[in-house]
Amino acid sequence: MEHFFVTVAQYATLSEQSRQELVKQLQKQVLPRGTILVRPDTTCKCLYFIDKGLTRTYYLKDGKDITDWISDENSFACSIISFITRRPDRRGIEILEDTVLYVLHRDVLDELCARYHDIEHLFRMLVAHGLIQLQQKFDDLHFATALERYKILMQSNPSFIQRVPLGMIASYLGITQETLSRIRAQI
Amino acid sequence: MEHFFVTVAQYATLSEQSRQELVKQLQKQVLPRGTILVRPDTTCKCLYFIDKGLTRTYYLKDGKDITDWISDENSFACSIISFITRRPDRRGIEILEDTVLYVLHRDVLDELCARYHDIEHLFRMLVAHGLIQLQQKFDDLHFATALERYKILMQSNPSFIQRVPLGMIASYLGITQETLSRIRAQI
DNA sequence: CACCGCCTTTGACATTTATCAAAAACTCAG
DNA sequence: CTGAGTTTTTGATAAATGTCAAAGGCGGTG
């Protein structure tokens, strides 16, 4: 749970009491590779902090498996649209490596936010940070070529290239696996 | 200012005191078409609520003018990355029609968030909503063809097509103006 | 009302990436 | 070690969109 607090300290400072509340509410889970943490087309009721391991958010588009987001150590995994709107979303979450995570239920999160102003502040900052990450990903998709996007990924998350199968990387970058394979060949 | 409170009521309920504070802090501005509200490569220090009129967020990419976002009545305009990170961003904001807006300075917003828990909650909800909008736009860019994206825009914001020049619509949709012109011809 | 500047359309061609198909490489259970 | 299943690579071709160039249309100003 240490990692969780180190990570969130980047975004906000918590009172000791708020910290204790979070300690009480965060549920540790250890899950093997291949586990479906959230099924596609269901409602994502929890926020997951990844202490160790790797997950991906994915969905089916015209029968093809699309990786939407990849989360590794010290980051959050969540089907964010579903989580916010409280409605089902096509996105599911899969565990890609044996993973240790801390789970916070959406209702608990809302209650903690309502009860502790500093926790609400923390989550405002976390959502804002998520927005920035998504904007960055949007800009890359918009303006970088497939090769450039791959290079950006190599730089920002080199470990993904070792840990995640090529097909998943490809759809994450918004290209087909054939194109990614050719890009790899030319580097 | 009525419109502002009607709009934010969709996201959260405010106490009378918080409401009064916002009334006190929101600065009305009337600006003519063509005004640069935020210059590119500067820091966006304010959040703008558009009471009447139209704005666009834009930037230069390889000498080309790219429209990143369009905001009309009862929505917010902001160079969001700059606003959140408090750093300059390439994105600027231009007034496209004579516009009435309410301005909230970033520092004031933070102070109000710190002082009033319900205002912090409101802004957490607003950021979350922004994230959803951006994710929607990302998915469209990722998977819809140029024609489909144009149709989506016609459905979600039909007035933009009348009010915004073709070149700006095109870059907003992530295509060239030639391609958009051809799409229009074929509809 | 005529001209200038800007916005939009049209045409020819180039480029990037997707699609479909198949071969090659790798992985793991037996 | 072997073979089935999966992942990755390679090849040929097609589709979507971009680029460059030029012509048309439209509104406003002197």
Short mmCIF file of C-alpha atoms (C1' of nucleotides) in Angstrom, two decimals:
data_model
loop_
_atom_site.label_atom_id
_atom_site.label_comp_id
_atom_site.label_asym_id
_atom_site.label_seq_id
_atom_site.Cartn_x
_atom_site.Cartn_y
_atom_site.Cartn_z
CA MET A 1 0.00 0.00 0.00
CA GLU A 2 3.11 2.10 0.39
CA HIS A 3 3.34 2.53 -3.36
CA PHE A 4 -0.20 3.87 -3.49
CA PHE A 5 0.55 6.67 -1.06
CA VAL A 6 3.87 7.53 -2.64
CA THR A 7 2.13 7.80 -5.98
CA VAL A 8 -0.80 9.91 -4.86
CA ALA A 9 1.51 12.20 -2.90
CA GLN A 10 2.52 13.58 -6.30
CA TYR A 11 -0.97 14.97 -6.68
CA ALA A 12 -2.05 16.06 -3.22
CA THR A 13 -1.18 15.90 0.46
CA LEU A 14 -3.53 13.96 2.70
CA SER A 15 -4.26 14.43 6.37
CA GLU A 16 -3.38 11.52 8.61
CA GLN A 17 -7.05 10.81 9.13
CA SER A 18 -7.82 10.68 5.42
CA ARG A 19 -4.84 8.47 4.94
CA GLN A 20 -6.07 6.09 7.60
CA GLU A 21 -9.50 5.98 5.99
CA LEU A 22 -7.98 5.05 2.68
CA VAL A 23 -5.84 2.38 4.33
CA LYS A 24 -9.00 0.95 5.81
CA GLN A 25 -10.92 0.98 2.53
CA LEU A 26 -8.31 -0.20 0.03
CA GLN A 27 -8.69 -3.92 -0.56
CA LYS A 28 -5.64 -5.86 -1.62
CA GLN A 29 -6.11 -8.43 -4.37
CA VAL A 30 -3.67 -10.82 -5.98
CA LEU A 31 -4.77 -12.02 -9.40
CA PRO A 32 -3.20 -14.35 -11.96
CA ARG A 33 -2.46 -13.50 -15.55
CA GLY A 34 -5.47 -13.88 -17.79
CA THR A 35 -8.04 -12.79 -15.20
CA ILE A 36 -10.82 -10.60 -16.55
CA LEU A 37 -11.04 -7.89 -13.93
CA VAL A 38 -13.94 -6.11 -15.60
CA ARG A 39 -16.02 -7.80 -18.27
CA PRO A 40 -16.73 -5.77 -21.43
CA ASP A 41 -20.21 -4.24 -21.51
CA THR A 42 -20.54 -4.24 -17.76
CA THR A 43 -20.23 -1.40 -15.30
CA CYS A 44 -16.79 -0.81 -13.82
CA LYS A 45 -17.52 -0.33 -10.14
CA CYS A 46 -13.98 -0.02 -8.88
CA LEU A 47 -10.78 1.88 -9.27
CA TYR A 48 -7.68 -0.31 -9.28
CA PHE A 49 -4.23 0.73 -8.21
CA ILE A 50 -1.56 -1.54 -9.58
CA ASP A 51 1.08 -2.32 -7.03
CA LYS A 52 2.77 -4.93 -9.16
CA GLY A 53 1.91 -6.31 -12.55
CA LEU A 54 0.25 -5.21 -15.75
CA THR A 55 -3.28 -4.74 -17.05
CA ARG A 56 -4.95 -3.55 -20.19
CA THR A 57 -8.29 -1.96 -20.94
CA TYR A 58 -9.71 -3.40 -24.14
CA TYR A 59 -12.83 -3.89 -26.19
CA LEU A 60 -14.13 -5.53 -29.30
CA LYS A 61 -14.63 -3.39 -32.37
CA ASP A 62 -16.08 -5.19 -35.39
CA GLY A 63 -14.85 -8.48 -33.98
CA LYS A 64 -11.34 -7.16 -33.48
CA ASP A 65 -9.73 -6.92 -30.07
CA ILE A 66 -8.62 -3.34 -29.40
CA THR A 67 -6.33 -2.39 -26.55
CA ASP A 68 -7.38 1.00 -25.29
CA TRP A 69 -5.02 1.56 -22.40
CA ILE A 70 -2.18 -0.23 -20.66
CA SER A 71 -1.43 0.25 -16.97
CA ASP A 72 1.63 -0.92 -15.13
CA GLU A 73 3.08 -0.53 -11.65
CA ASN A 74 2.07 2.55 -9.67
CA SER A 75 -0.69 3.59 -11.96
CA PHE A 76 -4.42 3.18 -12.02
CA ALA A 77 -6.54 0.85 -14.09
CA CYS A 78 -10.18 1.62 -14.60
CA SER A 79 -12.79 1.58 -17.31
CA ILE A 80 -13.02 5.28 -16.75
CA ILE A 81 -16.12 6.19 -18.77
CA SER A 82 -18.12 3.45 -17.11
CA PHE A 83 -16.75 4.36 -13.71
CA ILE A 84 -17.72 8.01 -14.06
CA THR A 85 -21.10 7.56 -15.71
CA ARG A 86 -22.00 4.47 -13.66
CA ARG A 87 -23.16 2.82 -16.82
CA PRO A 88 -21.91 -0.20 -18.74
CA ASP A 89 -19.23 0.46 -21.32
CA ARG A 90 -17.78 -1.78 -23.97
CA ARG A 91 -14.39 -1.57 -22.29
CA GLY A 92 -13.22 -4.42 -20.12
CA ILE A 93 -10.00 -4.91 -18.16
CA GLU A 94 -7.70 -7.90 -18.41
CA ILE A 95 -4.77 -8.86 -16.23
CA LEU A 96 -1.72 -9.39 -18.43
CA GLU A 97 0.73 -10.53 -15.74
CA ASP A 98 0.24 -11.90 -12.24
CA THR A 99 -0.78 -8.76 -10.48
CA VAL A 100 -1.13 -7.28 -7.01
CA LEU A 101 -3.62 -4.47 -6.83
CA TYR A 102 -5.57 -2.34 -4.41
CA VAL A 103 -9.24 -1.92 -5.08
CA LEU A 104 -11.42 1.03 -4.17
CA HIS A 105 -15.12 0.73 -4.78
CA ARG A 106 -16.75 3.66 -6.55
CA ASP A 107 -19.36 4.16 -3.81
CA VAL A 108 -16.67 4.11 -1.15
CA LEU A 109 -14.68 6.61 -3.18
CA ASP A 110 -17.67 8.93 -3.46
CA GLU A 111 -18.36 8.60 0.23
CA LEU A 112 -14.76 9.34 1.13
CA CYS A 113 -14.81 12.32 -1.22
CA ALA A 114 -17.95 13.61 0.43
CA ARG A 115 -16.58 13.08 3.91
CA TYR A 116 -13.02 14.26 3.45
CA HIS A 117 -12.37 17.38 1.49
CA ASP A 118 -8.72 16.52 0.93
CA ILE A 119 -9.66 13.18 -0.61
CA GLU A 120 -12.03 14.95 -2.98
CA HIS A 121 -9.19 17.27 -3.88
CA LEU A 122 -6.88 14.34 -4.52
CA PHE A 123 -9.34 12.78 -6.90
CA ARG A 124 -9.96 16.04 -8.69
CA MET A 125 -6.22 16.15 -9.30
CA LEU A 126 -6.13 12.53 -10.43
CA VAL A 127 -8.94 13.05 -12.92
CA ALA A 128 -7.23 16.19 -14.20
CA HIS A 129 -4.04 14.20 -14.66
CA GLY A 130 -5.96 11.52 -16.53
CA LEU A 131 -7.33 14.18 -18.82
CA ILE A 132 -3.83 15.38 -19.62
CA GLN A 133 -2.66 11.86 -20.41
CA LEU A 134 -5.61 11.30 -22.70
CA GLN A 135 -5.06 14.62 -24.46
CA GLN A 136 -1.46 13.60 -25.05
CA LYS A 137 -2.58 10.29 -26.51
CA PHE A 138 -5.12 12.09 -28.66
CA ASP A 139 -2.53 14.47 -30.03
CA ASP A 140 -0.22 11.58 -30.86
CA LEU A 141 -2.96 9.74 -32.71
CA HIS A 142 -3.88 12.91 -34.52
CA PHE A 143 -0.48 14.01 -35.68
CA ALA A 144 2.20 11.42 -35.30
CA THR A 145 2.76 8.74 -37.93
CA ALA A 146 2.64 5.10 -36.92
CA LEU A 147 6.43 5.05 -36.67
CA GLU A 148 6.49 8.18 -34.54
CA ARG A 149 3.87 6.78 -32.21
CA TYR A 150 5.89 3.63 -31.76
CA LYS A 151 8.98 5.67 -30.98
CA ILE A 152 7.03 7.74 -28.46
CA LEU A 153 5.90 4.55 -26.76
CA MET A 154 9.44 3.16 -26.75
CA GLN A 155 10.54 6.28 -24.97
CA SER A 156 7.68 6.73 -22.52
CA ASN A 157 7.00 3.08 -21.69
CA PRO A 158 9.84 0.94 -22.98
CA SER A 159 8.83 -1.97 -20.77
CA PHE A 160 5.49 -2.35 -22.54
CA ILE A 161 7.31 -3.44 -25.66
CA GLN A 162 8.84 -6.36 -23.80
CA ARG A 163 5.81 -7.21 -21.70
CA VAL A 164 2.86 -6.77 -24.06
CA PRO A 165 2.22 -8.88 -27.19
CA LEU A 166 2.65 -7.10 -30.50
CA GLY A 167 -1.00 -7.26 -31.47
CA MET A 168 -2.02 -5.43 -28.32
CA ILE A 169 0.67 -2.80 -28.75
CA ALA A 170 -0.46 -2.30 -32.34
CA SER A 171 -4.10 -1.64 -31.51
CA TYR A 172 -3.02 0.53 -28.59
CA LEU A 173 -1.10 2.64 -31.10
CA GLY A 174 -4.06 2.64 -33.45
CA ILE A 175 -2.48 0.52 -36.18
CA THR A 176 -2.70 -3.09 -37.35
CA GLN A 177 -0.23 -5.65 -36.16
CA GLU A 178 1.09 -6.08 -39.69
CA THR A 179 1.97 -2.42 -39.83
CA LEU A 180 3.64 -2.58 -36.44
CA SER A 181 5.63 -5.62 -37.49
CA ARG A 182 6.87 -3.75 -40.57
CA ILE A 183 7.75 -0.74 -38.46
CA ARG A 184 9.81 -2.93 -36.15
CA ALA A 185 11.60 -4.41 -39.13
CA GLN A 186 12.60 -0.99 -40.42
CA ILE A 187 14.01 0.29 -37.14
CA MET B 1 -24.90 34.36 -15.06
CA GLU B 2 -28.12 32.41 -14.88
CA HIS B 3 -26.93 30.12 -17.66
CA PHE B 4 -23.82 29.30 -15.73
CA PHE B 5 -25.72 28.05 -12.72
CA VAL B 6 -28.26 26.16 -14.78
CA THR B 7 -25.41 24.43 -16.58
CA VAL B 8 -23.37 23.50 -13.54
CA ALA B 9 -26.49 22.28 -11.73
CA GLN B 10 -26.27 19.27 -14.06
CA TYR B 11 -23.08 18.28 -12.33
CA ALA B 12 -23.51 19.19 -8.68
CA THR B 13 -25.67 21.07 -6.24
CA LEU B 14 -24.17 24.12 -4.59
CA SER B 15 -24.93 25.63 -1.22
CA GLU B 16 -26.28 29.16 -1.27
CA GLN B 17 -23.02 30.43 0.15
CA SER B 18 -20.90 28.75 -2.50
CA ARG B 19 -23.21 30.08 -5.13
CA GLN B 20 -22.83 33.59 -3.81
CA GLU B 21 -19.07 33.25 -3.81
CA LEU B 22 -19.12 32.21 -7.43
CA VAL B 23 -21.41 35.10 -8.30
CA LYS B 24 -18.91 37.40 -6.67
CA GLN B 25 -15.91 35.93 -8.47
CA LEU B 26 -17.22 35.41 -11.99
CA GLN B 27 -16.24 38.34 -14.17
CA LYS B 28 -18.43 39.14 -17.13
CA GLN B 29 -16.67 40.00 -20.39
CA VAL B 30 -18.05 41.00 -23.75
CA LEU B 31 -15.63 40.42 -26.60
CA PRO B 32 -15.84 40.95 -30.34
CA ARG B 33 -15.24 38.35 -32.99
CA GLY B 34 -11.58 37.89 -33.78
CA THR B 35 -10.32 38.50 -30.26
CA ILE B 36 -7.50 36.24 -29.14
CA LEU B 37 -8.58 35.26 -25.65
CA VAL B 38 -5.47 33.20 -24.96
CA ARG B 39 -2.38 33.51 -27.09
CA PRO B 40 -0.74 30.27 -28.25
CA ASP B 41 2.33 29.29 -26.23
CA THR B 42 1.20 31.22 -23.19
CA THR B 43 -0.33 29.99 -19.97
CA CYS B 44 -4.11 29.87 -19.82
CA LYS B 45 -4.89 31.38 -16.46
CA CYS B 46 -8.67 31.38 -16.67
CA LEU B 47 -11.66 29.21 -17.22
CA TYR B 48 -14.26 30.76 -19.50
CA PHE B 49 -17.95 30.02 -19.44
CA ILE B 50 -19.65 31.01 -22.68
CA ASP B 51 -22.96 32.68 -22.08
CA LYS B 52 -23.40 33.65 -25.69
CA GLY B 53 -21.16 33.24 -28.69
CA LEU B 54 -18.57 30.86 -29.99
CA THR B 55 -14.88 30.16 -29.43
CA ARG B 56 -12.28 27.74 -30.63
CA THR B 57 -9.12 26.34 -29.15
CA TYR B 58 -6.44 26.12 -31.82
CA TYR B 59 -2.75 25.84 -32.48
CA LEU B 60 -0.20 25.82 -35.22
CA LYS B 61 1.19 22.48 -36.34
CA ASP B 62 3.88 22.67 -39.05
CA GLY B 63 2.57 26.06 -40.07
CA LYS B 64 -1.00 24.81 -40.33
CA ASP B 65 -3.78 26.15 -38.17
CA ILE B 66 -5.45 23.31 -36.28
CA THR B 67 -8.74 23.69 -34.45
CA ASP B 68 -8.62 21.53 -31.37
CA TRP B 69 -11.94 22.25 -29.75
CA ILE B 70 -15.01 24.37 -30.37
CA SER B 71 -17.16 25.74 -27.55
CA ASP B 72 -20.55 27.34 -27.88
CA GLU B 73 -23.24 28.61 -25.51
CA ASN B 74 -23.39 27.06 -22.07
CA SER B 75 -20.11 25.32 -22.27
CA PHE B 76 -16.60 26.03 -21.12
CA ALA B 77 -13.63 27.21 -23.09
CA CYS B 78 -10.18 26.68 -21.71
CA SER B 79 -6.72 25.64 -22.83
CA ILE B 80 -7.14 22.77 -20.45
CA ILE B 81 -3.63 21.31 -20.40
CA SER B 82 -2.13 24.70 -19.72
CA PHE B 83 -4.77 25.48 -17.15
CA ILE B 84 -4.15 22.28 -15.22
CA THR B 85 -0.38 22.20 -15.46
CA ARG B 86 0.01 25.98 -15.08
CA ARG B 87 2.47 25.93 -17.92
CA PRO B 88 2.37 27.41 -21.41
CA ASP B 89 0.82 25.27 -24.09
CA ARG B 90 0.74 25.68 -27.83
CA ARG B 91 -3.05 25.99 -27.69
CA GLY B 92 -4.63 29.41 -27.88
CA ILE B 93 -8.27 30.47 -27.83
CA GLU B 94 -9.94 32.68 -30.41
CA ILE B 95 -13.38 34.27 -30.31
CA LEU B 96 -15.28 33.29 -33.44
CA GLU B 97 -18.43 35.36 -32.85
CA ASP B 98 -19.15 38.36 -30.65
CA THR B 99 -19.22 36.64 -27.30
CA VAL B 100 -20.40 37.17 -23.73
CA LEU B 101 -18.48 35.13 -21.23
CA TYR B 102 -17.83 34.72 -17.55
CA VAL B 103 -14.25 34.41 -16.46
CA LEU B 104 -12.92 32.56 -13.46
CA HIS B 105 -9.25 32.91 -12.66
CA ARG B 106 -7.40 29.71 -11.95
CA ASP B 107 -6.10 30.94 -8.59
CA VAL B 108 -9.56 32.01 -7.58
CA LEU B 109 -10.90 28.64 -8.63
CA ASP B 110 -8.30 26.85 -6.55
CA GLU B 111 -9.00 29.05 -3.60
CA LEU B 112 -12.74 28.49 -3.90
CA CYS B 113 -12.12 24.76 -4.19
CA ALA B 114 -10.01 24.83 -1.07
CA ARG B 115 -12.53 26.89 0.84
CA TYR B 116 -15.77 25.26 -0.26
CA HIS B 117 -15.95 21.53 -0.44
CA ASP B 118 -19.00 21.59 -2.71
CA ILE B 119 -17.20 23.77 -5.24
CA GLU B 120 -14.30 21.32 -5.27
CA HIS B 121 -16.83 18.58 -5.87
CA LEU B 122 -18.38 20.52 -8.74
CA PHE B 123 -15.05 20.92 -10.43
CA ARG B 124 -14.17 17.29 -9.93
CA MET B 125 -17.39 16.49 -11.77
CA LEU B 126 -16.64 19.02 -14.50
CA VAL B 127 -13.17 17.62 -15.11
CA ALA B 128 -14.61 14.10 -15.18
CA HIS B 129 -17.15 15.23 -17.74
CA GLY B 130 -14.39 16.79 -19.82
CA LEU B 131 -12.53 13.50 -19.73
CA ILE B 132 -15.58 11.69 -21.08
CA GLN B 133 -15.98 14.18 -23.90
CA LEU B 134 -12.33 13.83 -24.84
CA GLN B 135 -12.53 10.04 -24.75
CA GLN B 136 -15.51 10.22 -27.09
CA LYS B 137 -13.57 12.45 -29.46
CA PHE B 138 -10.60 10.09 -29.25
CA ASP B 139 -12.72 7.07 -30.11
CA ASP B 140 -14.22 8.89 -33.08
CA LEU B 141 -10.81 9.83 -34.41
CA HIS B 142 -9.59 6.30 -33.87
CA PHE B 143 -12.41 4.40 -35.51
CA ALA B 144 -14.76 6.54 -37.53
CA THR B 145 -14.00 7.44 -41.13
CA ALA B 146 -13.88 11.09 -42.14
CA LEU B 147 -17.45 10.83 -43.41
CA GLU B 148 -18.66 9.23 -40.19
CA ARG B 149 -16.97 11.89 -38.10
CA TYR B 150 -18.66 14.60 -40.11
CA LYS B 151 -22.02 12.93 -39.63
CA ILE B 152 -21.40 12.62 -35.90
CA LEU B 153 -20.67 16.33 -35.77
CA MET B 154 -23.76 17.16 -37.80
CA GLN B 155 -25.78 15.26 -35.25
CA SER B 156 -24.13 16.42 -32.06
CA ASN B 157 -23.42 20.04 -33.00
CA PRO B 158 -25.31 20.93 -36.16
CA SER B 159 -24.91 24.65 -35.52
CA PHE B 160 -21.12 24.42 -35.82
CA ILE B 161 -21.50 23.59 -39.48
CA GLN B 162 -23.27 26.88 -40.08
CA ARG B 163 -21.19 28.96 -37.74
CA VAL B 164 -17.63 27.73 -38.22
CA PRO B 165 -15.63 28.02 -41.47
CA LEU B 166 -14.98 24.80 -43.33
CA GLY B 167 -11.24 24.82 -42.78
CA MET B 168 -11.68 24.94 -39.02
CA ILE B 169 -14.29 22.19 -39.04
CA ALA B 170 -11.94 20.08 -41.14
CA SER B 171 -8.99 20.32 -38.79
CA TYR B 172 -11.33 19.82 -35.84
CA LEU B 173 -12.37 16.52 -37.44
CA GLY B 174 -8.76 15.65 -38.14
CA ILE B 175 -8.94 15.93 -41.92
CA THR B 176 -7.89 18.45 -44.57
CA GLN B 177 -10.32 21.00 -45.88
CA GLU B 178 -10.14 19.46 -49.35
CA THR B 179 -11.30 16.14 -47.95
CA LEU B 180 -14.12 17.80 -46.04
CA SER B 181 -15.20 19.69 -49.14
CA ARG B 182 -15.38 16.40 -51.04
CA ILE B 183 -17.33 14.77 -48.23
CA ARG B 184 -19.87 17.58 -48.33
CA ALA B 185 -20.22 17.17 -52.07
CA GLN B 186 -21.02 13.50 -51.72
CA ILE B 187 -23.73 13.91 -49.06
"C1'" DC C 1 -20.08 48.16 -59.52
"C1'" DA C 2 -15.65 46.44 -59.82
"C1'" DC C 3 -11.83 44.65 -57.56
"C1'" DC C 4 -9.41 42.35 -53.75
"C1'" DG C 5 -9.00 38.90 -50.49
"C1'" DC C 6 -10.63 34.96 -48.50
"C1'" DC C 7 -13.09 30.72 -48.41
"C1'" DT C 8 -14.43 26.69 -50.96
"C1'" DT C 9 -14.35 23.43 -54.65
"C1'" DT C 10 -12.23 20.48 -58.06
"C1'" DG C 11 -8.54 17.75 -60.26
"C1'" DA C 12 -4.37 14.84 -60.58
"C1'" DC C 13 -1.36 12.29 -58.16
"C1'" DA C 14 1.31 10.55 -53.96
"C1'" DT C 15 1.47 8.42 -49.53
"C1'" DT C 16 0.20 5.94 -45.62
"C1'" DT C 17 -1.95 2.34 -43.75
"C1'" DA C 18 -5.43 -1.44 -44.09
"C1'" DT C 19 -6.76 -5.86 -45.82
"C1'" DC C 20 -6.26 -10.48 -47.14
"C1'" DA C 21 -3.40 -14.42 -47.51
"C1'" DA C 22 0.15 -17.34 -46.29
"C1'" DA C 23 4.58 -18.56 -44.41
"C1'" DA C 24 7.70 -18.57 -40.53
"C1'" DA C 25 8.86 -18.47 -35.70
"C1'" DC C 26 7.92 -19.33 -31.14
"C1'" DT C 27 5.72 -21.70 -26.97
"C1'" DC C 28 4.34 -25.15 -24.32
"C1'" DA C 29 2.05 -29.52 -23.11
"C1'" DG C 30 2.55 -34.24 -23.64
"C1'" DC D 1 11.63 -34.02 -28.85
"C1'" DT D 2 7.32 -33.20 -31.30
"C1'" DG D 3 3.30 -31.22 -32.92
"C1'" DA D 4 -0.69 -28.00 -32.20
"C1'" DG D 5 -1.74 -23.55 -31.33
"C1'" DT D 6 -0.51 -18.93 -31.19
"C1'" DT D 7 2.12 -14.94 -32.47
"C1'" DT D 8 4.84 -12.58 -35.76
"C1'" DT D 9 6.53 -11.65 -40.30
"C1'" DT D 10 6.23 -11.02 -45.23
"C1'" DG D 11 3.96 -10.15 -49.70
"C1'" DA D 12 0.53 -8.30 -52.92
"C1'" DT D 13 -3.05 -5.27 -53.46
"C1'" DA D 14 -6.68 -1.86 -52.19
"C1'" DA D 15 -8.74 2.00 -49.82
"C1'" DA D 16 -8.70 6.35 -47.55
"C1'" DT D 17 -6.84 10.53 -47.15
"C1'" DG D 18 -3.14 13.96 -47.99
"C1'" DT D 19 -0.60 17.19 -51.03
"C1'" DC D 20 -0.09 20.43 -54.53
"C1'" DA D 21 -2.12 23.33 -57.90
"C1'" DA D 22 -5.58 26.04 -59.81
"C1'" DA D 23 -10.16 27.70 -60.56
"C1'" DG D 24 -14.67 29.47 -58.74
"C1'" DG D 25 -17.59 31.85 -55.72
"C1'" DC D 26 -18.75 35.41 -52.35
"C1'" DG D 27 -18.73 39.48 -49.48
"C1'" DG D 28 -17.25 43.85 -48.47
"C1'" DT D 29 -14.97 48.28 -49.51
"C1'" DG D 30 -13.57 52.14 -51.99
#
